[in-house]
PDB file of C-alpha atoms in Angstrom:
ATOM      1  CA  MET A  26     -35.262  54.284 -24.886  1.00 92.00           C
ATOM      2  CA  TYR A  27     -34.654  52.305 -28.008  1.00 94.00           C
ATOM      3  CA  LYS A  28     -32.957  49.037 -28.692  1.00 95.00           C
ATOM      4  CA  VAL A  29     -31.456  49.171 -32.155  1.00 96.00           C
ATOM      5  CA  LYS A  30     -30.175  46.119 -34.008  1.00 96.00           C
ATOM      6  CA  VAL A  31     -27.830  46.827 -36.886  1.00 96.00           C
ATOM      7  CA  TYR A  32     -26.789  44.163 -39.390  1.00 96.00           C
ATOM      8  CA  VAL A  33     -23.787  44.944 -41.554  1.00 96.00           C
ATOM      9  CA  THR A  34     -22.982  42.590 -44.414  1.00 95.00           C
ATOM     10  CA  LEU A  35     -20.445  42.640 -47.220  1.00 95.00           C
ATOM     11  CA  ARG A  36     -21.911  43.542 -50.592  1.00 94.00           C
ATOM     12  CA  GLU A  37     -22.611  40.612 -52.897  1.00 91.00           C
ATOM     13  CA  SER A  38     -19.821  41.591 -55.258  1.00 92.00           C
ATOM     14  CA  VAL A  39     -17.150  41.762 -52.546  1.00 94.00           C
ATOM     15  CA  LEU A  40     -15.048  38.695 -51.767  1.00 94.00           C
ATOM     16  CA  ASP A  41     -15.371  37.346 -48.217  1.00 95.00           C
ATOM     17  CA  PRO A  42     -12.117  35.564 -47.275  1.00 95.00           C
ATOM     18  CA  GLN A  43     -13.288  35.045 -43.683  1.00 95.00           C
ATOM     19  CA  GLY A  44     -16.436  33.334 -44.916  1.00 95.00           C
ATOM     20  CA  THR A  45     -14.392  31.151 -47.259  1.00 96.00           C
ATOM     21  CA  ALA A  46     -12.151  30.131 -44.370  1.00 96.00           C
ATOM     22  CA  VAL A  47     -15.155  29.205 -42.218  1.00 96.00           C
ATOM     23  CA  LYS A  48     -16.638  27.214 -45.100  1.00 96.00           C
ATOM     24  CA  GLY A  49     -13.351  25.327 -45.447  1.00 96.00           C
ATOM     25  CA  ALA A  50     -13.308  24.610 -41.723  1.00 96.00           C
ATOM     26  CA  LEU A  51     -16.903  23.327 -41.831  1.00 96.00           C
ATOM     27  CA  HIS A  52     -16.054  21.072 -44.760  1.00 96.00           C
ATOM     28  CA  SER A  53     -13.080  19.644 -42.909  1.00 96.00           C
ATOM     29  CA  LEU A  54     -15.437  18.922 -40.002  1.00 95.00           C
ATOM     30  CA  SER A  55     -17.438  16.930 -42.597  1.00 92.00           C
ATOM     31  CA  TYR A  56     -20.295  19.417 -42.984  1.00 93.00           C
ATOM     32  CA  SER A  57     -20.058  19.164 -46.736  1.00 93.00           C
ATOM     33  CA  GLU A  58     -23.674  20.327 -47.135  1.00 93.00           C
ATOM     34  CA  VAL A  59     -22.527  23.906 -46.602  1.00 95.00           C
ATOM     35  CA  GLN A  60     -22.297  25.634 -49.969  1.00 95.00           C
ATOM     36  CA  ASP A  61     -21.535  29.168 -48.954  1.00 95.00           C
ATOM     37  CA  VAL A  62     -20.747  31.238 -45.884  1.00 96.00           C
ATOM     38  CA  ARG A  63     -20.826  35.028 -45.652  1.00 96.00           C
ATOM     39  CA  ILE A  64     -19.812  36.779 -42.470  1.00 96.00           C
ATOM     40  CA  GLY A  65     -21.063  40.104 -41.272  1.00 96.00           C
ATOM     41  CA  LYS A  66     -21.452  42.109 -38.103  1.00 95.00           C
ATOM     42  CA  PHE A  67     -24.364  42.382 -35.753  1.00 95.00           C
ATOM     43  CA  MET A  68     -24.564  45.354 -33.396  1.00 96.00           C
ATOM     44  CA  GLU A  69     -26.980  46.082 -30.606  1.00 96.00           C
ATOM     45  CA  LEU A  70     -27.257  49.678 -29.501  1.00 96.00           C
ATOM     46  CA  ILE A  71     -29.156  51.148 -26.600  1.00 95.00           C
ATOM     47  CA  VAL A  72     -30.158  54.689 -27.551  1.00 95.00           C
ATOM     48  CA  GLU A  73     -31.841  57.256 -25.327  1.00 93.00           C
ATOM     49  CA  LYS A  74     -34.751  59.261 -26.618  1.00 89.00           C
ATOM     50  CA  SER A  75     -33.836  62.702 -27.850  1.00 87.00           C
ATOM     51  CA  GLU A  76     -35.337  65.421 -30.029  1.00 89.00           C
ATOM     52  CA  ARG A  77     -33.833  63.852 -33.098  1.00 89.00           C
ATOM     53  CA  ASP A  78     -35.708  61.295 -35.110  1.00 92.00           C
ATOM     54  CA  ILE A  79     -34.423  57.854 -34.187  1.00 93.00           C
ATOM     55  CA  ASN A  80     -34.547  56.563 -37.777  1.00 94.00           C
ATOM     56  CA  GLU A  81     -32.491  59.426 -39.061  1.00 94.00           C
ATOM     57  CA  LEU A  82     -30.056  59.112 -36.154  1.00 94.00           C
ATOM     58  CA  VAL A  83     -29.430  55.430 -36.783  1.00 95.00           C
ATOM     59  CA  ARG A  84     -29.046  55.930 -40.521  1.00 95.00           C
ATOM     60  CA  GLU A  85     -26.511  58.673 -39.917  1.00 94.00           C
ATOM     61  CA  MET A  86     -24.513  56.549 -37.452  1.00 95.00           C
ATOM     62  CA  CYS A  87     -24.453  53.661 -39.936  1.00 96.00           C
ATOM     63  CA  GLU A  88     -23.330  55.858 -42.819  1.00 95.00           C
ATOM     64  CA  LYS A  89     -20.683  57.648 -40.799  1.00 94.00           C
ATOM     65  CA  LEU A  90     -19.209  54.937 -38.631  1.00 95.00           C
ATOM     66  CA  LEU A  91     -20.894  51.568 -38.302  1.00 95.00           C
ATOM     67  CA  ALA A  92     -20.761  50.475 -41.934  1.00 95.00           C
ATOM     68  CA  ASN A  93     -18.327  51.119 -44.738  1.00 95.00           C
ATOM     69  CA  THR A  94     -20.899  51.779 -47.443  1.00 94.00           C
ATOM     70  CA  VAL A  95     -18.380  51.299 -50.244  1.00 95.00           C
ATOM     71  CA  ILE A  96     -18.142  47.587 -49.563  1.00 96.00           C
ATOM     72  CA  GLU A  97     -20.894  46.938 -47.020  1.00 95.00           C
ATOM     73  CA  ASP A  98     -24.670  47.036 -46.861  1.00 96.00           C
ATOM     74  CA  TYR A  99     -26.582  47.615 -43.662  1.00 96.00           C
ATOM     75  CA  ARG A 100     -30.062  47.196 -42.338  1.00 95.00           C
ATOM     76  CA  TYR A 101     -31.497  47.931 -38.952  1.00 96.00           C
ATOM     77  CA  GLU A 102     -34.430  47.297 -36.661  1.00 96.00           C
ATOM     78  CA  ILE A 103     -35.609  49.720 -34.018  1.00 95.00           C
ATOM     79  CA  GLU A 104     -37.533  48.540 -31.011  1.00 94.00           C
ATOM     80  CA  GLU A 105     -38.917  50.897 -28.394  1.00 93.00           C
ATOM     81  CA  VAL A 106     -38.158  49.814 -24.855  1.00 90.00           C
ATOM     82  CA  VAL A 107     -40.446  50.975 -22.099  1.00 86.00           C
ATOM     83  CA  VAL A 108     -38.632  51.379 -18.812  1.00 76.00           C
ATOM     84  CA  GLN A 109     -40.895  50.499 -15.925  1.00 71.00           C
TER      85      GLN A 109
ATOM     86  CA  MET B  16     -31.644  24.318 -50.007  1.00 92.00           C
ATOM     87  CA  TYR B  17     -31.673  26.318 -46.840  1.00 94.00           C
ATOM     88  CA  LYS B  18     -30.582  29.817 -46.025  1.00 95.00           C
ATOM     89  CA  VAL B  19     -29.427  29.878 -42.432  1.00 96.00           C
ATOM     90  CA  LYS B  20     -28.826  33.078 -40.474  1.00 96.00           C
ATOM     91  CA  VAL B  21     -26.708  32.728 -37.372  1.00 96.00           C
ATOM     92  CA  TYR B  22     -26.355  35.487 -34.795  1.00 96.00           C
ATOM     93  CA  VAL B  23     -23.505  35.164 -32.328  1.00 96.00           C
ATOM     94  CA  THR B  24     -23.350  37.579 -29.402  1.00 95.00           C
ATOM     95  CA  LEU B  25     -21.150  37.909 -26.353  1.00 95.00           C
ATOM     96  CA  ARG B  26     -22.811  36.764 -23.147  1.00 94.00           C
ATOM     97  CA  GLU B  27     -24.172  39.532 -20.940  1.00 91.00           C
ATOM     98  CA  SER B  28     -21.513  38.994 -18.309  1.00 92.00           C
ATOM     99  CA  VAL B  29     -18.596  39.235 -20.739  1.00 94.00           C
ATOM    100  CA  LEU B  30     -16.931  42.604 -21.325  1.00 94.00           C
ATOM    101  CA  ASP B  31     -17.092  43.912 -24.886  1.00 95.00           C
ATOM    102  CA  PRO B  32     -14.083  46.185 -25.522  1.00 95.00           C
ATOM    103  CA  GLN B  33     -14.930  46.544 -29.216  1.00 95.00           C
ATOM    104  CA  GLY B  34     -18.418  47.743 -28.314  1.00 95.00           C
ATOM    105  CA  THR B  35     -16.982  50.187 -25.790  1.00 96.00           C
ATOM    106  CA  ALA B  36     -14.624  51.565 -28.460  1.00 96.00           C
ATOM    107  CA  VAL B  37     -17.513  52.043 -30.907  1.00 96.00           C
ATOM    108  CA  LYS B  38     -19.573  53.757 -28.219  1.00 96.00           C
ATOM    109  CA  GLY B  39     -16.659  56.112 -27.551  1.00 96.00           C
ATOM    110  CA  ALA B  40     -16.339  56.861 -31.261  1.00 96.00           C
ATOM    111  CA  LEU B  41     -20.083  57.587 -31.526  1.00 96.00           C
ATOM    112  CA  HIS B  42     -19.894  59.923 -28.549  1.00 96.00           C
ATOM    113  CA  SER B  43     -16.985  61.796 -30.086  1.00 96.00           C
ATOM    114  CA  LEU B  44     -19.119  62.185 -33.240  1.00 95.00           C
ATOM    115  CA  SER B  45     -21.663  63.825 -30.867  1.00 92.00           C
ATOM    116  CA  TYR B  46     -24.126  60.941 -30.754  1.00 93.00           C
ATOM    117  CA  SER B  47     -24.317  61.190 -26.997  1.00 93.00           C
ATOM    118  CA  GLU B  48     -27.738  59.475 -26.967  1.00 93.00           C
ATOM    119  CA  VAL B  49     -26.007  56.122 -27.343  1.00 95.00           C
ATOM    120  CA  GLN B  50     -25.865  54.423 -23.971  1.00 95.00           C
ATOM    121  CA  ASP B  51     -24.468  51.043 -24.859  1.00 95.00           C
ATOM    122  CA  VAL B  52     -23.064  49.138 -27.812  1.00 96.00           C
ATOM    123  CA  ARG B  53     -22.542  45.385 -28.030  1.00 96.00           C
ATOM    124  CA  ILE B  54     -20.953  43.833 -31.073  1.00 96.00           C
ATOM    125  CA  GLY B  55     -21.550  40.365 -32.370  1.00 96.00           C
ATOM    126  CA  LYS B  56     -21.301  38.337 -35.544  1.00 95.00           C
ATOM    127  CA  PHE B  57     -23.868  37.651 -38.163  1.00 95.00           C
ATOM    128  CA  MET B  58     -23.365  34.700 -40.502  1.00 96.00           C
ATOM    129  CA  GLU B  59     -25.333  33.650 -43.527  1.00 96.00           C
ATOM    130  CA  LEU B  60     -24.960  30.046 -44.643  1.00 96.00           C
ATOM    131  CA  ILE B  61     -26.310  28.325 -47.696  1.00 95.00           C
ATOM    132  CA  VAL B  62     -26.847  24.679 -46.832  1.00 95.00           C
ATOM    133  CA  GLU B  63     -27.879  21.902 -49.181  1.00 93.00           C
ATOM    134  CA  LYS B  64     -30.586  19.467 -48.195  1.00 89.00           C
ATOM    135  CA  SER B  65     -29.301  16.164 -46.853  1.00 87.00           C
ATOM    136  CA  GLU B  66     -30.562  13.249 -44.826  1.00 89.00           C
ATOM    137  CA  ARG B  67     -29.616  14.987 -41.618  1.00 89.00           C
ATOM    138  CA  ASP B  68     -32.043  17.238 -39.820  1.00 92.00           C
ATOM    139  CA  ILE B  69     -31.217  20.829 -40.641  1.00 93.00           C
ATOM    140  CA  ASN B  70     -31.910  22.049 -37.089  1.00 94.00           C
ATOM    141  CA  GLU B  71     -29.576  19.530 -35.595  1.00 94.00           C
ATOM    142  CA  LEU B  72     -26.937  20.226 -38.229  1.00 94.00           C
ATOM    143  CA  VAL B  73     -26.942  23.969 -37.572  1.00 95.00           C
ATOM    144  CA  ARG B  74     -26.885  23.519 -33.814  1.00 95.00           C
ATOM    145  CA  GLU B  75     -23.910  21.192 -34.139  1.00 94.00           C
ATOM    146  CA  MET B  76     -22.019  23.601 -36.384  1.00 95.00           C
ATOM    147  CA  CYS B  77     -22.653  26.451 -33.924  1.00 96.00           C
ATOM    148  CA  GLU B  78     -21.497  24.420 -30.945  1.00 95.00           C
ATOM    149  CA  LYS B  79     -18.409  23.089 -32.670  1.00 94.00           C
ATOM    150  CA  LEU B  80     -17.158  26.013 -34.685  1.00 95.00           C
ATOM    151  CA  LEU B  81     -19.296  29.084 -35.208  1.00 95.00           C
ATOM    152  CA  ALA B  82     -19.720  30.151 -31.589  1.00 95.00           C
ATOM    153  CA  ASN B  83     -17.499  29.864 -28.556  1.00 95.00           C
ATOM    154  CA  THR B  84     -20.202  28.816 -26.119  1.00 94.00           C
ATOM    155  CA  VAL B  85     -18.086  29.625 -23.077  1.00 95.00           C
ATOM    156  CA  ILE B  86     -18.356  33.357 -23.766  1.00 96.00           C
ATOM    157  CA  GLU B  87     -20.909  33.576 -26.563  1.00 95.00           C
ATOM    158  CA  ASP B  88     -24.583  32.911 -27.126  1.00 96.00           C
ATOM    159  CA  TYR B  89     -26.054  32.074 -30.502  1.00 96.00           C
ATOM    160  CA  ARG B  90     -29.402  31.950 -32.159  1.00 95.00           C
ATOM    161  CA  TYR B  91     -30.349  31.045 -35.686  1.00 96.00           C
ATOM    162  CA  GLU B  92     -33.097  31.248 -38.260  1.00 95.00           C
ATOM    163  CA  ILE B  93     -33.626  28.686 -40.994  1.00 95.00           C
ATOM    164  CA  GLU B  94     -35.381  29.577 -44.187  1.00 94.00           C
ATOM    165  CA  GLU B  95     -36.110  27.076 -46.906  1.00 93.00           C
ATOM    166  CA  VAL B  96     -35.191  28.295 -50.369  1.00 90.00           C
ATOM    167  CA  VAL B  97     -36.984  26.818 -53.337  1.00 86.00           C
ATOM    168  CA  VAL B  98     -34.778  26.734 -56.412  1.00 76.00           C
ATOM    169  CA  GLN B  99     -36.853  27.297 -59.534  1.00 71.00           C
TER     170      GLN B  99
END
């Protein structure tokens, strides 16, 4: 079994209105030290072992569904979980 | 300057309908190996140095705005960025 962590972030060149809103909210709470906020997604998947290579599987899932590669970048970490 | 990464996830006991929907979509794309999906948020903040302790500052921002601690957990990583 694998525990897969996927991080999806907007590409640098893409505007992030949600991040801008959060930055504004932090400033109005007097956290004026905050210069920039970018918001992304964090996904945790539990994947069973199969004949397919886990790396390839995760990359495929990201490309097809989890990330919109036109405007988003993704990275992932795979951790093998040993079930006792 | 600090680069702060904040990960906000739903607590274990809280249902995640968005995760369930993504799992369903992955299954219908024939990724039946996927047993569970949980979706959270990933935020990247750029914070200027100030007199306040960065750890305390980030914890405060998480508690007050970035996470809803009733249903969400958060963790963060702080990285110091040296501007050349």
